[in-house]
Amino acid sequence: MLSQKLTDEINDQIMYEFYSAHLYLAAAAYCYDQDLDGFANFFTVQAEEERFHAMRFFNFVNDMDARIVVKGYETPPAAYADLVDLFAKTLEHEHFVTDRIYKLMDIATEEREHATISFLKWFVDEQVEEMATFKGLLTKLKRAAGDTSVIYDLDGELAARTFTPPTIV
Ligand SMILES: [Fe+2]
Ligand SMILES: [Fe+2]
């Protein structure tokens, strides 16, 4: 049985994950506008991942026989100074999401809600990977220092990214 506090926080998390998808779609739109289709593909795939996260929380609330609440969210930023700015801000957003997952884990631990603790572990690991991906690209972009040949090589690499729904064990 989920407490009202945990139910409310997980319902908020559904909204944050959908907001993340929206933020990354807006980032994809920014990249298309800059003729960086590979980067746009990277963010479009990232948005799919975020919708997958949102639906995992959505289904979990239902599986726990609690009431799902679907909430609205704000319009994401549409413009960035450059790619370094874009990745600095999206990395910052991933840090925010990690803090949110930790907050959920803290409440579940406090309440000794073992099913939720077990469910959240996947997200703790997922955030490590997410932050490493964004941090890695930010580092590469900073090193490139605006060198267009490096940026276009990276754009080519990112064009190959596809979404495969993760196998949950
Ligand atoms: Fe996520
Ligand atoms: Fe994420």
Short mmCIF file of C-alpha atoms in Angstrom, two decimals, residues 57-134:
data_model
loop_
_atom_site.label_atom_id
_atom_site.label_comp_id
_atom_site.label_asym_id
_atom_site.label_seq_id
_atom_site.Cartn_x
_atom_site.Cartn_y
_atom_site.Cartn_z
CA PHE A 57 6.00 5.41 -12.87
CA PHE A 58 2.45 5.61 -14.25
CA ASN A 59 2.09 1.81 -14.33
CA PHE A 60 3.73 1.43 -10.93
CA VAL A 61 1.14 3.66 -9.23
CA ASN A 62 -1.59 1.53 -10.80
CA ASP A 63 0.13 -1.76 -9.90
CA MET A 64 0.27 -0.55 -6.30
CA ASP A 65 -3.48 0.06 -6.43
CA ALA A 66 -3.07 3.80 -5.87
CA ARG A 67 -4.66 6.66 -7.82
CA ILE A 68 -2.70 7.99 -10.81
CA VAL A 69 -2.87 11.77 -11.25
CA VAL A 70 -1.78 13.22 -14.61
CA LYS A 71 -0.53 16.79 -14.22
CA GLY A 72 0.43 19.59 -16.60
CA TYR A 73 3.86 21.12 -16.94
CA GLU A 74 5.47 24.30 -18.17
CA THR A 75 6.77 25.15 -21.65
CA PRO A 76 10.46 24.14 -21.90
CA PRO A 77 13.23 26.53 -23.04
CA ALA A 78 13.47 26.76 -26.83
CA ALA A 79 16.73 28.68 -27.35
CA TYR A 80 20.34 28.17 -26.27
CA ALA A 81 23.53 30.16 -26.84
CA ASP A 82 25.29 27.15 -28.40
CA LEU A 83 25.74 23.37 -27.99
CA VAL A 84 27.88 23.79 -24.85
CA ASP A 85 25.09 25.85 -23.28
CA LEU A 86 22.52 23.24 -24.35
CA PHE A 87 24.45 20.34 -22.79
CA ALA A 88 25.34 22.31 -19.65
CA LYS A 89 21.63 23.02 -19.09
CA THR A 90 20.40 19.51 -19.92
CA LEU A 91 23.07 18.02 -17.62
CA GLU A 92 21.83 20.36 -14.90
CA HIS A 93 18.31 19.05 -15.55
CA GLU A 94 19.49 15.44 -15.20
CA HIS A 95 21.04 16.39 -11.83
CA PHE A 96 17.65 17.74 -10.80
CA VAL A 97 15.98 14.45 -11.84
CA THR A 98 18.59 12.46 -9.89
CA ASP A 99 17.82 14.56 -6.79
CA ARG A 100 14.11 13.80 -7.32
CA ILE A 101 14.77 10.03 -7.53
CA TYR A 102 16.89 10.26 -4.34
CA LYS A 103 14.06 12.12 -2.63
CA LEU A 104 11.59 9.36 -3.59
CA MET A 105 14.06 6.74 -2.36
CA ASP A 106 14.50 8.62 0.95
CA ILE A 107 10.73 8.66 1.54
CA ALA A 108 10.32 4.99 0.56
CA THR A 109 13.21 4.06 2.88
CA GLU A 110 11.78 6.12 5.74
CA GLU A 111 8.42 4.38 5.26
CA ARG A 112 10.08 0.95 4.83
CA GLU A 113 8.08 0.62 1.58
CA HIS A 114 10.11 -2.25 0.11
CA ALA A 115 8.24 -2.65 -3.19
CA THR A 116 8.91 1.02 -3.98
CA ILE A 117 12.55 0.77 -2.87
CA SER A 118 13.03 -2.19 -5.22
CA PHE A 119 11.25 -0.37 -8.09
CA LEU A 120 13.32 2.81 -7.64
CA LYS A 121 16.68 1.01 -7.76
CA TRP A 122 16.44 0.76 -11.54
CA PHE A 123 16.04 4.56 -11.73
CA VAL A 124 19.01 5.17 -9.43
CA ASP A 125 21.20 3.16 -11.85
CA GLU A 126 19.56 4.74 -14.90
CA GLN A 127 20.42 8.25 -13.64
CA VAL A 128 24.11 7.30 -13.32
CA GLU A 129 24.06 6.38 -17.01
CA GLU A 130 22.06 9.47 -18.04
CA MET A 131 24.41 11.86 -16.26
CA ALA A 132 27.50 10.11 -17.66
CA THR A 133 26.09 10.42 -21.22
CA PHE A 134 25.33 14.14 -20.90
#
